Coordinates of C-alpha atoms and ligand atoms in Angstrom, one line a residue:
X1 CA 104.5 124.1 124.8
X2 CA 103.8 126.9 124.1
X3 CA 100.1 128.8 124.4
X4 CA 98.8 132.2 122.5
X5 CA 97.3 134.7 125.2
X6 CA 95.2 137.0 123.2
X7 CA 93.3 139.6 125.7
X8 CA 91.3 142.3 125.2
X9 CA 90.1 144.7 128.3
X10 CA 91.7 148.4 127.0
X11 CA 92.9 148.4 130.9
X12 CA 96.1 146.3 132.6
X13 CA 94.8 147.4 135.9
X14 CA 91.3 145.8 135.4
X15 CA 90.7 142.0 136.7
X16 CA 90.5 140.5 133.8
X17 CA 94.8 142.2 133.6
X18 CA 95.5 140.9 136.8
X19 CA 94.3 137.4 136.0
X20 CA 96.0 137.8 132.3
X21 CA 99.4 138.8 134.0
X22 CA 98.2 135.9 136.6
X23 CA 97.8 133.1 133.8
X24 CA 101.4 133.6 132.0
X25 CA 102.2 133.6 135.3
X26 CA 101.3 130.1 136.5
X27 CA 102.0 128.7 132.8
X28 CA 105.7 129.7 132.9
X29 CA 106.5 127.9 136.1
X30 CA 104.9 124.7 134.3
X31 CA 107.4 125.1 132.2
X32 CA 105.3 127.0 129.1
X33 CA 106.4 129.7 126.5
X34 CA 103.9 132.5 126.8
X35 CA 103.4 134.9 124.2
X36 CA 100.6 137.8 124.8
X37 CA 98.6 139.1 121.6
X38 CA 97.5 142.3 124.6
X39 CA 94.9 143.6 121.8
X40 CA 94.3 147.4 123.1
X41 CA 98.3 148.2 123.9
X42 CA 99.3 146.8 120.4
X43 CA 96.8 149.5 119.4
X44 CA 95.5 146.9 117.2
X45 CA 93.3 147.7 113.8
X46 CA 90.2 145.9 114.7
X47 CA 87.9 146.9 110.8
X48 CA 88.4 144.5 108.0
X49 CA 88.5 146.5 105.1
X50 CA 91.1 147.3 102.0
X51 CA 93.6 148.5 103.4
X52 CA 94.8 145.0 105.5
X53 CA 96.4 143.9 101.8
X54 CA 99.0 145.8 100.1
X55 CA 99.4 146.4 96.3
X56 CA 96.0 146.7 96.0
X57 CA 95.1 148.9 92.7
X58 CA 93.1 151.7 94.9
X59 CA 90.5 152.6 92.0
X60 CA 88.8 149.0 92.3
X61 CA 85.7 147.9 94.5
X62 CA 86.8 145.8 97.2
X63 CA 85.9 142.2 97.9
X64 CA 86.3 141.0 101.4
X65 CA 87.3 137.4 101.3
X66 CA 88.3 137.5 97.6
X67 CA 90.4 140.5 97.8
X68 CA 91.3 138.1 101.5
X69 CA 92.3 135.3 99.8
X70 CA 94.3 137.5 97.1
X71 CA 96.4 138.1 100.3
X72 CA 96.9 135.1 102.2
X73 CA 97.9 133.2 99.3
X74 CA 100.6 135.8 97.3
X75 CA 101.7 137.1 100.5
X76 CA 100.3 140.6 100.0
X77 CA 98.4 141.1 103.8
X78 CA 99.7 143.7 106.2
X79 CA 102.3 142.6 108.8
X80 CA 99.9 142.8 111.8
X81 CA 97.6 140.1 109.9
X82 CA 100.5 138.1 109.3
X83 CA 101.9 138.2 112.4
X84 CA 98.7 137.9 114.0
X85 CA 99.1 134.0 111.8
X86 CA 102.3 133.2 112.7
X87 CA 101.6 132.9 116.6
X88 CA 98.6 130.3 115.6
X89 CA 101.1 128.8 113.6
X90 CA 103.3 128.7 116.8
X91 CA 101.1 128.4 119.4
X92 CA 100.0 124.6 120.8
X93 CA 96.9 126.1 122.8
X94 CA 95.3 129.8 122.4
X95 CA 93.3 131.3 125.5
X96 CA 91.5 134.2 124.5
X97 CA 90.1 136.2 127.5
X98 CA 88.1 139.3 127.0
X99 CA 84.5 140.5 130.2
X100 CA 81.8 139.8 128.5
X101 CA 80.5 143.2 126.7
X102 CA 77.2 143.1 125.3
X103 CA 76.8 139.4 125.1
X104 CA 80.2 138.3 123.6
X105 CA 83.7 139.6 123.1
X106 CA 84.8 143.3 122.6
X107 CA 84.6 144.6 119.2
X108 CA 88.5 145.0 118.7
X109 CA 88.5 141.1 119.1
X110 CA 86.0 140.2 117.1
X111 CA 88.3 142.3 114.1
X112 CA 90.9 140.3 115.0
X113 CA 89.0 137.0 114.0
X114 CA 87.5 138.9 111.3
X115 CA 91.3 140.0 109.6
X116 CA 93.3 137.5 111.5
X117 CA 91.3 134.2 109.5
X118 CA 92.1 135.4 106.3
X119 CA 90.4 133.1 103.3
X120 CA 93.0 130.0 103.0
X121 CA 94.5 129.9 107.2
X122 CA 89.9 131.2 108.6
X123 CA 87.9 129.3 106.1
X124 CA 87.6 128.6 102.7
X125 CA 90.3 126.0 103.4
X126 CA 90.5 122.4 102.3
X127 CA 88.5 120.4 98.7
X128 CA 84.4 122.9 98.6
X129 CA 83.4 121.0 95.9
X130 CA 79.3 119.7 95.5
X131 CA 79.8 116.5 98.5
X132 CA 82.6 118.0 100.4
X133 CA 82.4 122.0 101.8
X134 CA 85.5 122.5 102.8
X135 CA 88.1 121.9 105.8
X136 CA 86.1 123.1 108.8
X137 CA 84.6 121.8 112.0
X138 CA 86.9 120.3 113.3
X139 CA 89.2 120.6 110.3
X140 CA 91.9 123.4 109.3
X141 CA 94.5 125.5 109.4
X142 CA 94.3 125.6 113.2
X143 CA 93.7 121.2 113.3
X144 CA 95.7 119.7 116.5
X145 CA 96.0 123.1 118.7
X146 CA 93.8 123.7 121.6
X147 CA 91.7 126.9 122.6
X148 CA 89.6 127.9 125.6
X149 CA 88.0 131.2 126.8
X150 CA 88.9 132.6 129.9
X151 CA 85.4 135.3 130.2
X152 CA 84.5 137.4 133.1
X153 CA 81.2 138.6 133.2
X154 CA 78.9 141.2 135.8
X155 CA 75.9 138.7 135.4
X156 CA 75.0 136.0 138.5
X157 CA 75.9 132.6 137.1
X158 CA 72.6 131.7 138.1
X159 CA 71.1 134.9 135.2
X160 CA 73.3 132.2 133.0
X161 CA 71.6 128.8 134.3
X162 CA 69.4 127.0 131.7
X163 CA 66.3 129.4 132.7
X164 CA 68.3 131.9 133.8
X165 CA 67.1 134.6 131.8
X166 CA 70.2 135.9 130.2
X167 CA 70.1 133.3 128.8
X168 CA 72.8 129.7 128.7
X169 CA 75.9 130.5 128.9
X170 CA 77.3 127.4 126.3
X171 CA 74.5 128.9 123.8
X172 CA 75.8 132.6 124.3
X173 CA 79.0 131.1 124.0
X174 CA 78.7 129.1 121.5
X175 CA 78.7 131.7 118.1
X176 CA 82.3 131.9 119.9
X177 CA 83.6 128.4 120.5
X178 CA 81.8 126.5 117.3
X179 CA 81.4 130.0 115.1
X180 CA 85.0 130.8 115.5
X181 CA 86.8 128.3 116.8
X182 CA 85.8 124.8 115.8
X183 CA 85.3 125.3 112.4
X184 CA 89.2 126.0 111.9
X185 CA 90.2 122.7 113.8
X186 CA 90.1 123.6 117.0
X187 CA 90.4 121.7 120.1
X188 CA 87.5 124.4 121.8
X189 CA 87.7 123.2 126.0
X190 CA 85.1 123.8 128.4
X191 CA 85.1 127.7 129.0
X192 CA 86.8 128.9 132.2
X193 CA 84.0 131.4 133.5
X194 CA 84.7 134.3 136.1
X195 CA 80.3 134.8 137.2
X196 CA 79.3 138.1 139.2
X197 CA 83.4 140.0 139.1
X198 CA 81.8 143.6 140.1
X199 CA 83.1 144.7 144.0
X200 CA 85.1 141.1 144.6
X201 CA 87.3 141.0 147.2
X202 CA 90.2 140.0 147.9
X203 CA 88.7 135.9 149.0
X204 CA 87.2 135.6 146.1
X205 CA 89.6 136.5 143.3
X206 CA 92.0 134.1 145.1
X207 CA 90.2 131.9 144.9
X208 CA 88.8 132.6 141.2
X209 CA 92.6 132.8 140.8
X210 CA 93.2 130.0 142.0
X211 CA 89.9 128.1 139.5
X212 CA 91.7 129.4 136.5
X213 CA 95.0 128.3 137.3
X214 CA 93.8 124.5 138.3
X215 CA 92.1 125.1 134.6
X216 CA 95.2 126.0 133.2
X217 CA 97.2 123.8 135.0
X218 CA 94.8 121.4 133.2
X219 CA 94.7 122.6 129.9
X220 CA 96.4 119.6 127.6
X221 CA 94.0 117.0 129.9
X222 CA 90.8 118.3 130.0
X223 CA 88.4 116.8 127.7
X224 CA 87.3 118.7 124.3
X225 CA 83.9 119.7 123.9
X226 CA 82.7 117.1 121.9
X227 CA 81.0 118.9 118.8
X228 CA 80.2 116.8 115.9
X229 CA 82.2 116.7 113.2
X230 CA 81.7 118.3 109.1
X231 CA 82.8 115.3 107.5
X232 CA 83.0 111.8 109.3
X233 CA 78.8 110.5 108.7
X234 CA 77.2 112.7 111.5
X235 CA 75.3 115.4 108.4
X236 CA 73.2 115.3 105.4
X237 CA 75.8 116.0 102.1
X238 CA 74.7 118.3 100.6
X239 CA 72.7 120.5 103.1
X240 CA 74.7 120.2 106.7
X241 CA 71.9 119.2 108.5
X242 CA 72.1 117.2 111.2
X243 CA 71.5 113.9 110.6
X244 CA 67.6 112.1 111.9
X245 CA 68.7 109.8 113.8
X246 CA 71.6 111.6 116.1
X247 CA 69.0 114.0 118.6
X248 CA 66.2 113.0 116.4
X249 CA 62.8 115.4 117.2
X250 CA 65.3 118.3 118.7
X251 CA 67.5 121.5 116.9
X252 CA 69.4 124.2 118.7
X253 CA 72.7 124.3 119.6
X254 CA 73.0 121.1 121.5
X255 CA 72.2 118.3 118.7
X256 CA 76.1 119.9 117.5
X257 CA 77.5 117.8 120.6
X258 CA 77.7 114.6 120.2
X259 CA 75.3 113.2 123.4
Ligands
LIG1 P1 86.8 145.3 136.5 O1 86.2 146.0 136.2 O2 88.1 146.1 137.1 O3 86.6 145.3 138.5 C1 85.8 144.3 138.7 C2 85.7 143.7 140.2 O4 87.7 142.7 140.9 C3 86.1 145.1 141.0 O5 85.3 145.8 141.6 C4 86.8 144.9 142.0 O6 86.3 145.0 143.0 C5 87.9 143.3 142.0 N1 89.7 144.1 140.6 C6 89.7 144.9 140.2 N2 90.5 144.5 139.9 C7 91.5 144.2 140.0 C8 93.2 142.9 140.6 N3 93.7 144.4 139.9 N4 92.8 143.1 141.7 C9 92.5 141.8 142.1 N5 90.7 142.3 141.4 C10 90.1 143.3 141.4 N6 77.6 141.9 131.6 C11 77.1 140.5 131.4 O7 76.7 139.5 132.2 N7 76.6 140.9 130.4 C12 77.3 141.1 129.0 O8 76.5 141.6 128.2 C13 77.5 143.1 129.4 N8 77.7 143.6 129.0 C14 78.4 144.9 129.5 C15 78.5 145.9 128.1 C16 80.0 146.7 128.4 C17 80.2 148.2 127.5 C18 81.1 147.2 129.3 C19 81.9 147.4 129.8 C20 80.4 145.4 130.7 C21 79.5 144.7 130.3 N9 79.6 143.5 131.0 C22 78.3 142.9 130.7 C23 79.3 144.1 132.6 C24 81.5 143.3 132.3 O9 81.4 142.3 131.9 C25 82.0 143.7 133.3 O10 82.1 144.4 133.8 C26 83.3 142.8 132.9 O11 83.4 141.4 133.7 C27 84.0 142.9 134.9 O12 85.7 143.1 134.4 P2 87.1 143.9 134.4 O13 88.1 143.5 134.2 O14 87.1 145.7 133.7 O15 86.8 144.1 136.1

């Protein structure tokens, strides 16, 4: 299988760097082919702007979505964006690895999603009409591929538990897992989260590596999170609200996972 690791940490000698190197070795030892997009090492351009498409008339107003659509459809995207889209097409599974920074991903990785998920690739895919809002949430360009987050935190596991002060980790990661991974079609595996990473000793590091290794060994067999697909009858048309008979009386992120 082909595995792409999209990696966002500025320091190769960090804990994240060590876990990424371990992941590459473990996957290759399992017979997989691995590519890494090391965003800081690549000096990835994080800002989405008018330079992302070639052949624009510089005097015209820039429209982030319209210009993205035109560039994607006409082969006018900048080369760095095209390369990342090709890696996604090549991959059977994609691992996104990053330290949790301010309750989300580092800005460089957010910028990767903003630019690589072009109109026609990440969004704006399929029929858009009165009865259908495109191929998304379970369908789309990346359908059939698996994705998994590998995240490290400073906070303790209890801080991210259902009653923890930071809020449940499932909620914090929902906009990424549901909004960025399930949206263009990925099957999203439960995340690997390494909590309380500050000052860990060799034994804790070894246990962390082994736990990650198990998750990598099971990349193809782990059941994905059972998010409800948009176009399979769970949502009202055209409001795209969950039908009242599903999770009756409840609201929030969790209702979008099959009970
Ligand atoms: P490192 O700092 O590199 O290492 C952590 C520990 O792992 C070290 O102390 C050491 O014991 C060990 N280690 C380091 N390198 C190696 C190695 N090569 N081999 C073996 N062991 C090693 N945390 C939260 O919980 N929530 C937040 O919202 C949040 N926001 C943040 C925002 C910013 C801007 C920053 C800088 C940090 C934030 N943090 C937050 C903390 C952050 O998530 C952690 O610092 C990060 O996950 C640790 O990963 P690292 O790779 O940088 O670890």
